[in-house]
């Protein structure tokens, strides 16, 4: 439900790491939502009472059908979308994880929100990236363990 006074919301996004690749899909946004047709990570809104890890596992399962493990906190970013038709503001928690079963294949379970999931090599990321991710990548952020 929309509230009269806009407030920042908490989002959790997940870098699922497979070799040197991450899972991404093109956003299909309804009118006013951000990043239409840009490549983004699986993720969504933190629900009441959830840990970041629980939210990551749930959103990945809902959106891709994949089961993840070794879910770890990476960083937090402040992401205002003030110039959008429907302005929003997210505090975005970035997590990383790996597949519980490396042979499991992603399914596009929310085809109204995503054009399909695929693995992209970190050194050859697709274009255009969803701008919060573009900003992180440009700043030198890397989700892989050192
Ligand atoms: P939900 O109803 O499942 O909780 O929400 P959703 O439909 O899955 O939300 P979303 O737009 O996928 O994610 C919520 C917000 O998270 C999004 O509007 C902006 C912020 N966000 C980032 N970076 C990324 C990203 O790479 N991927 C996704 N999906 N969201 C991101 O700041
Ligand atoms: Mg979601
Ligand atoms: Mg989502």
Tab-separated table of C-alpha atoms and ligand atoms in Angstrom:
chain	number	residue	atom	x	y	z
A	1	UNK	CA	0.000	0.000	0.000
A	2	UNK	CA	1.248	3.526	-0.784
A	3	UNK	CA	1.757	5.858	2.123
A	4	UNK	CA	1.185	9.601	1.875
A	5	UNK	CA	4.663	10.478	3.127
A	6	UNK	CA	7.437	8.660	1.234
A	7	UNK	CA	10.002	6.807	3.346
A	8	UNK	CA	13.223	4.933	2.525
A	9	UNK	CA	12.749	1.166	2.221
A	10	UNK	CA	15.222	-1.684	2.715
A	11	UNK	CA	16.134	-3.874	-0.273
A	12	UNK	CA	18.317	-6.992	-0.327
A	13	UNK	CA	20.084	-7.952	-3.572
A	14	UNK	CA	22.158	-11.067	-4.167
A	15	UNK	CA	25.342	-11.675	-6.120
A	16	UNK	CA	25.073	-15.415	-6.802
A	17	UNK	CA	28.635	-16.405	-7.673
A	18	UNK	CA	29.375	-19.290	-10.042
A	19	UNK	CA	33.013	-19.508	-11.102
A	20	UNK	CA	33.747	-16.004	-12.394
A	21	UNK	CA	30.080	-15.299	-13.228
A	22	UNK	CA	27.082	-13.706	-11.537
A	23	UNK	CA	23.364	-14.242	-12.197
A	24	UNK	CA	21.525	-11.272	-13.716
A	25	UNK	CA	18.358	-10.538	-15.647
A	26	UNK	CA	16.759	-7.630	-17.495
A	27	UNK	CA	14.213	-5.753	-15.374
A	28	UNK	CA	10.727	-5.449	-16.834
A	29	UNK	CA	9.282	-2.636	-14.753
A	30	UNK	CA	5.709	-1.495	-14.594
A	31	UNK	CA	5.092	2.219	-15.224
A	32	UNK	CA	7.112	4.402	-12.888
A	33	UNK	CA	9.437	1.688	-11.585
A	34	UNK	CA	13.160	2.153	-12.069
A	35	UNK	CA	15.556	0.592	-14.497
A	36	UNK	CA	13.289	-0.761	-17.212
A	37	UNK	CA	15.233	-3.215	-19.447
A	38	UNK	CA	18.522	-2.816	-17.548
A	39	UNK	CA	20.430	-5.801	-16.161
A	40	UNK	CA	19.987	-6.306	-12.426
A	41	UNK	CA	20.502	-8.825	-9.655
A	42	UNK	CA	17.803	-10.944	-8.035
A	43	UNK	CA	16.472	-9.288	-4.884
A	44	UNK	CA	13.591	-7.426	-3.311
A	45	UNK	CA	12.189	-5.878	-0.174
A	46	UNK	CA	13.178	-6.942	3.345
A	47	UNK	CA	10.071	-8.259	5.098
A	48	UNK	CA	9.124	-7.567	8.686
A	49	UNK	CA	11.190	-9.764	11.043
A	50	UNK	CA	13.568	-11.117	8.402
A	51	UNK	CA	17.364	-11.358	8.610
A	52	UNK	CA	19.309	-10.221	5.517
A	53	UNK	CA	20.260	-13.871	4.892
A	54	UNK	CA	16.623	-15.040	5.100
A	55	UNK	CA	15.522	-12.304	2.709
A	56	UNK	CA	18.282	-13.211	0.226
A	57	UNK	CA	17.337	-16.909	0.276
A	58	UNK	CA	13.613	-16.115	-0.102
A	59	UNK	CA	13.924	-13.555	-2.926
A	60	UNK	CA	16.298	-15.787	-4.915
A	61	UNK	CA	13.921	-18.745	-4.509
A	62	UNK	CA	10.835	-16.666	-5.473
A	63	UNK	CA	12.443	-15.087	-8.523
A	64	UNK	CA	14.713	-17.889	-9.860
A	65	UNK	CA	13.804	-21.157	-8.113
A	66	UNK	CA	17.458	-21.495	-7.089
A	67	UNK	CA	18.623	-22.675	-3.663
A	68	UNK	CA	21.608	-20.770	-2.291
A	69	UNK	CA	24.038	-21.215	0.592
A	70	UNK	CA	27.038	-19.481	2.178
A	71	UNK	CA	24.961	-16.302	2.119
A	72	UNK	CA	27.125	-13.419	3.343
A	73	UNK	CA	26.767	-9.664	3.802
A	74	UNK	CA	28.951	-7.579	1.438
A	75	UNK	CA	28.035	-3.922	1.729
A	76	UNK	CA	25.233	-1.384	2.023
A	77	UNK	CA	24.425	1.486	-0.345
A	78	UNK	CA	22.045	4.434	-0.288
A	79	UNK	CA	19.954	4.466	-3.477
A	80	UNK	CA	17.560	7.376	-4.085
A	81	UNK	CA	15.397	7.355	-7.249
A	82	UNK	CA	14.081	10.880	-6.729
A	83	UNK	CA	13.646	11.767	-10.405
A	84	UNK	CA	11.469	8.759	-11.248
A	85	UNK	CA	7.780	9.219	-12.092
A	86	UNK	CA	7.157	7.303	-8.845
A	87	UNK	CA	10.037	8.517	-6.628
A	88	UNK	CA	11.499	5.927	-4.269
A	89	UNK	CA	14.505	5.574	-2.009
A	90	UNK	CA	16.209	2.317	-1.038
A	91	UNK	CA	18.822	1.348	1.483
A	92	UNK	CA	20.199	-1.609	-0.452
A	93	UNK	CA	21.943	-4.492	1.272
A	94	UNK	CA	24.241	-6.420	-1.094
A	95	UNK	CA	24.790	-10.080	-0.252
A	96	UNK	CA	26.710	-12.854	-1.954
A	97	UNK	CA	25.964	-16.577	-2.093
A	98	UNK	CA	26.704	-19.737	-4.054
A	99	UNK	CA	24.370	-22.425	-5.416
A	100	UNK	CA	23.622	-25.292	-3.053
A	101	UNK	CA	23.551	-27.519	-6.150
A	102	UNK	CA	25.886	-26.140	-8.857
A	103	UNK	CA	23.942	-28.002	-11.562
A	104	UNK	CA	20.638	-26.271	-10.696
A	105	UNK	CA	19.331	-24.064	-13.546
A	106	UNK	CA	17.559	-20.691	-12.963
A	107	UNK	CA	13.866	-20.409	-13.897
A	108	UNK	CA	12.153	-17.136	-14.759
A	109	UNK	CA	9.443	-17.358	-12.083
A	110	UNK	CA	8.335	-13.692	-12.327
A	111	UNK	CA	8.188	-13.130	-16.111
A	112	UNK	CA	6.282	-9.871	-15.574
A	113	UNK	CA	9.326	-8.445	-13.711
A	114	UNK	CA	12.293	-10.063	-15.508
A	115	UNK	CA	12.990	-11.099	-19.096
A	116	UNK	CA	15.003	-14.138	-17.972
A	117	UNK	CA	18.068	-15.053	-15.883
A	118	UNK	CA	21.528	-15.847	-17.149
A	119	UNK	CA	25.132	-16.082	-15.946
A	120	UNK	CA	27.431	-13.214	-16.933
A	121	UNK	CA	31.209	-13.202	-16.668
A	122	UNK	CA	32.312	-10.492	-14.233
A	123	UNK	CA	34.865	-9.217	-16.769
A	124	UNK	CA	32.194	-8.978	-19.508
A	125	UNK	CA	29.091	-7.695	-17.744
A	126	UNK	CA	26.054	-6.946	-19.949
A	127	UNK	CA	24.869	-3.416	-20.820
A	128	UNK	CA	23.163	-1.380	-19.623
A	129	UNK	CA	23.471	-2.297	-15.957
A	130	UNK	CA	20.777	-1.157	-13.512
A	131	UNK	CA	22.320	2.130	-12.314
A	132	UNK	CA	22.843	1.204	-8.616
A	133	UNK	CA	24.920	-1.743	-9.816
A	134	UNK	CA	26.660	0.362	-12.497
A	135	UNK	CA	27.661	2.799	-9.764
A	136	UNK	CA	29.066	0.006	-7.561
A	137	UNK	CA	31.016	-1.567	-10.418
A	138	UNK	CA	32.460	1.806	-11.478
A	139	UNK	CA	33.610	2.439	-7.900
A	140	UNK	CA	35.695	-0.750	-8.096
A	141	UNK	CA	33.351	-2.982	-6.099
A	142	UNK	CA	33.909	-6.713	-6.606
A	143	UNK	CA	31.665	-9.364	-4.984
A	144	UNK	CA	34.154	-12.240	-5.271
A	145	UNK	CA	36.138	-13.483	-2.263
A	146	UNK	CA	39.804	-12.443	-2.419
B	1	LIG	P1	9.288	-7.842	-3.720
B	1	LIG	O1	7.864	-7.476	-3.930
B	1	LIG	O2	9.657	-9.193	-4.265
B	1	LIG	O3	9.782	-7.617	-2.331
B	1	LIG	O4	10.085	-6.738	-4.569
B	1	LIG	P2	10.720	-6.819	-6.014
B	1	LIG	O5	9.710	-6.526	-7.038
B	1	LIG	O6	11.488	-8.081	-6.163
B	1	LIG	O7	11.706	-5.548	-5.900
B	1	LIG	P3	12.933	-5.144	-6.783
B	1	LIG	O8	12.558	-3.936	-7.564
B	1	LIG	O9	13.501	-6.310	-7.520
B	1	LIG	O10	14.014	-4.724	-5.664
B	1	LIG	C1	13.727	-3.688	-4.746
B	1	LIG	C2	14.637	-2.514	-4.941
B	1	LIG	O11	15.991	-2.835	-4.683
B	1	LIG	C3	14.718	-1.933	-6.343
B	1	LIG	O12	13.538	-1.257	-6.690
B	1	LIG	C4	15.912	-1.036	-6.188
B	1	LIG	C5	16.811	-1.824	-5.244
B	1	LIG	N1	17.931	-2.441	-5.992
B	1	LIG	C6	19.191	-1.907	-6.035
B	1	LIG	N2	19.992	-2.666	-6.816
B	1	LIG	C7	19.244	-3.708	-7.275
B	1	LIG	C8	19.531	-4.813	-8.120
B	1	LIG	O13	20.636	-5.018	-8.633
B	1	LIG	N3	18.497	-5.675	-8.363
B	1	LIG	C9	17.258	-5.498	-7.803
B	1	LIG	N4	16.313	-6.410	-8.066
B	1	LIG	N5	16.954	-4.451	-6.997
B	1	LIG	C10	17.928	-3.556	-6.746
B	1	LIG	O14	19.513	-0.893	-5.420
B	2	LIG	MG1	11.035	-10.074	-5.495
B	3	LIG	MG1	13.124	-8.403	-7.465
